[in-house]
Rosetta silent file (secondary structure, phi, psi, omega in degrees, C-alpha in Angstrom):
SEQUENCE: DLSYDQIAENAAQGYGPYLDALSSFRGCPINNKDHFQQLIRKNFSYLFVNPEDNGAAFGQRLEIVLKHDIILRNQCSALDELS
SCORE:     score description
SCORE:     0.000 S_00000001
   1 L     0.000   -1.624 -165.152  -72.064  -37.691    6.588 S_00000001
   2 L   -93.401  -16.167 -175.515  -71.272  -35.932   10.017 S_00000001
   3 L  -125.207   31.678  157.408  -75.152  -36.357   10.518 S_00000001
   4 H   -28.740  -62.364 -155.095  -75.281  -39.828    9.456 S_00000001
   5 H   -96.931  -15.774  150.104  -76.243  -41.143   12.673 S_00000001
   6 H   -86.360  -15.452  148.718  -78.411  -38.528   13.613 S_00000001
   7 H   -49.032  -63.449  161.746  -80.522  -39.128   10.651 S_00000001
   8 H    -9.254  -62.968 -159.734  -80.485  -42.856   11.536 S_00000001
   9 H   -79.929  -51.342  166.646  -82.256  -41.812   14.980 S_00000001
  10 H   -15.308  -66.925 -126.024  -84.764  -39.451   12.985 S_00000001
  11 H   -85.280   10.124  128.733  -85.550  -41.578   10.264 S_00000001
  12 H   -39.074  -69.057  162.297  -86.100  -44.568   12.875 S_00000001
  13 H   -38.700  -68.892 -171.777  -88.325  -42.493   15.359 S_00000001
  14 L   119.891  -36.688 -168.914  -90.669  -41.564   11.858 S_00000001
  15 L  -146.588 -178.795  176.702  -90.103  -37.804   12.326 S_00000001
  16 L   161.405  177.815  144.625  -87.385  -35.236   13.693 S_00000001
  17 L    -0.650  -86.627 -177.766  -85.085  -32.355   12.972 S_00000001
  18 L  -119.362   15.485  143.582  -83.243  -33.372   10.864 S_00000001
  19 L   -82.569    0.337  132.520  -85.348  -35.439    8.716 S_00000001
  20 L   -34.826  -34.793 -156.423  -86.857  -31.649    8.203 S_00000001
  21 H  -101.974  -39.663 -176.087  -83.615  -30.351    6.790 S_00000001
  22 H   -54.323  -26.270 -165.417  -83.306  -33.380    4.620 S_00000001
  23 H   -65.975  -52.181 -162.449  -87.037  -32.706    3.314 S_00000001
  24 H   -76.563  -42.746  178.358  -85.800  -29.064    2.616 S_00000001
  25 H   -40.889  -66.403  128.602  -82.250  -30.304    1.017 S_00000001
  26 H    14.052  -74.647 -122.625  -84.553  -32.093   -1.009 S_00000001
  27 L    51.994   29.373 -175.969  -86.526  -29.444   -2.166 S_00000001
  28 L   -97.655  142.989  162.407  -89.661  -30.816   -0.845 S_00000001
  29 L   -23.162  175.847  178.954  -92.570  -28.847    0.261 S_00000001
  30 L  -115.241  -24.189 -171.268  -93.391  -28.375    3.738 S_00000001
  31 L   -81.975   -3.957 -131.723  -97.386  -29.611    2.979 S_00000001
  32 L  -131.749   -3.735 -156.951  -95.145  -32.888    1.725 S_00000001
  33 H   -88.053  -13.296  176.306  -93.038  -33.214    5.137 S_00000001
  34 H  -109.481  -28.159  157.710  -95.128  -36.246    6.971 S_00000001
  35 H   -47.263  -41.019 -174.367  -95.156  -38.142    3.529 S_00000001
  36 H   -63.036  -59.235 -161.175  -91.474  -37.428    3.185 S_00000001
  37 H   -51.914  -34.380 -154.657  -91.109  -38.872    7.306 S_00000001
  38 H  -118.191   13.615  175.345  -93.000  -42.199    6.507 S_00000001
  39 H  -105.272    5.478 -152.933  -91.511  -42.993    2.968 S_00000001
  40 H  -116.119  -61.319  164.453  -87.651  -42.576    4.725 S_00000001
  41 H    -0.325  -95.181  150.904  -89.777  -44.734    8.182 S_00000001
  42 H    18.468  -88.537  173.093  -90.411  -47.362    5.499 S_00000001
  43 L   -74.094   23.568 -158.749  -87.888  -47.607    4.325 S_00000001
  44 L  -122.763   29.686  143.087  -85.245  -47.569    6.745 S_00000001
  45 L   -96.103  -41.712  147.613  -83.701  -50.917    6.495 S_00000001
  46 L   -56.999  -70.578 -179.669  -82.884  -50.175    3.019 S_00000001
  47 L   -37.341  -61.443 -140.239  -81.358  -46.429    4.081 S_00000001
  48 L  -116.693   34.311  177.989  -79.336  -47.384    6.659 S_00000001
  49 L   -62.779  -59.218 -159.044  -78.491  -51.457    5.477 S_00000001
  50 L  -139.247  108.766 -145.997  -74.728  -51.092    6.433 S_00000001
  51 L   -67.150  -27.869 -167.835  -73.954  -48.203    9.148 S_00000001
  52 L   -55.747  -45.980 -154.346  -70.091  -48.660    7.972 S_00000001
  53 L   -79.758  -43.489  169.928  -70.955  -47.074    4.472 S_00000001
  54 L    66.591 -155.419 -165.861  -72.193  -43.962    6.506 S_00000001
  55 H   -78.111  -12.204  161.797  -73.518  -41.282    4.048 S_00000001
  56 H   -16.753  -65.946  168.350  -71.341  -42.334    1.094 S_00000001
  57 H  -105.672   14.147  171.706  -74.250  -44.917   -0.145 S_00000001
  58 H   -77.576  -37.520 -177.282  -76.874  -43.227    1.739 S_00000001
  59 H   -93.804   -9.314  155.313  -77.753  -40.274   -0.430 S_00000001
  60 H   -64.057  -90.696 -115.585  -77.906  -43.326   -3.939 S_00000001
  61 H  -135.797   39.994  137.055  -79.876  -44.488   -2.158 S_00000001
  62 H   -43.091  -81.943 -168.499  -81.883  -41.838   -0.629 S_00000001
  63 H   -79.393   45.988  -64.212  -82.656  -40.702   -4.174 S_00000001
  64 H   134.002 -116.356 -122.097  -83.578  -44.325   -4.895 S_00000001
  65 H   -75.419  -26.940 -167.415  -85.985  -44.582   -2.918 S_00000001
  66 H   -77.360  -38.320 -167.707  -87.397  -40.339   -2.938 S_00000001
  67 H   -72.594  -40.736  165.702  -87.407  -40.889   -7.539 S_00000001
  68 H   -55.660  -32.056 -154.714  -89.413  -44.238   -6.744 S_00000001
  69 L   -79.614  140.377 -169.850  -92.351  -42.457   -4.677 S_00000001
  70 L  -100.610   -9.940  173.460  -94.408  -40.884   -7.478 S_00000001
  71 L  -116.499  -14.933  159.498  -95.534  -37.986   -5.635 S_00000001
  72 L   -98.740   45.289   48.500  -92.186  -36.877   -4.226 S_00000001
  73 L    12.630  -47.159 -154.042  -90.719  -37.401   -7.160 S_00000001
  74 L  -116.164  -33.682 -159.942  -92.982  -34.893   -9.049 S_00000001
  75 L   -76.913  -65.862 -157.039  -92.770  -32.526   -5.146 S_00000001
  76 L   -78.958  112.542 -162.392  -89.047  -32.312   -4.825 S_00000001
  77 L   -79.718  -45.267  169.404  -87.294  -29.679   -6.961 S_00000001
  78 H   -61.441  -22.043  159.521  -83.787  -31.237   -6.354 S_00000001
  79 H   -65.982   21.044  177.735  -84.489  -34.585   -7.728 S_00000001
  80 H   -87.578  -61.916  169.826  -85.637  -32.697  -10.952 S_00000001
  81 H   -15.055  -48.130 -169.357  -81.454  -31.627  -10.564 S_00000001
  82 L   -82.236  -16.222 -165.348  -80.550  -35.096  -10.186 S_00000001
  83 L   -83.751    0.000    0.000  -82.240  -36.969  -12.685 S_00000001
């Protein structure tokens, strides 16, 4: 929740340290960093649909986006734990 604005800013740009940290937190390998960042930017309007909702719903929407991506679904270890 505290980094929501910074994550949104990085997502709009398609890169940045907050996206790197988010990718790492989700257990995604470093070699998929670019794919992760592109996916977040592509789904920006879905992920950040309601800024007032901040991190509460963002986490759930992020899980949906990541699980619908076949590469990240199979590569990010934290997604297995949340299934």
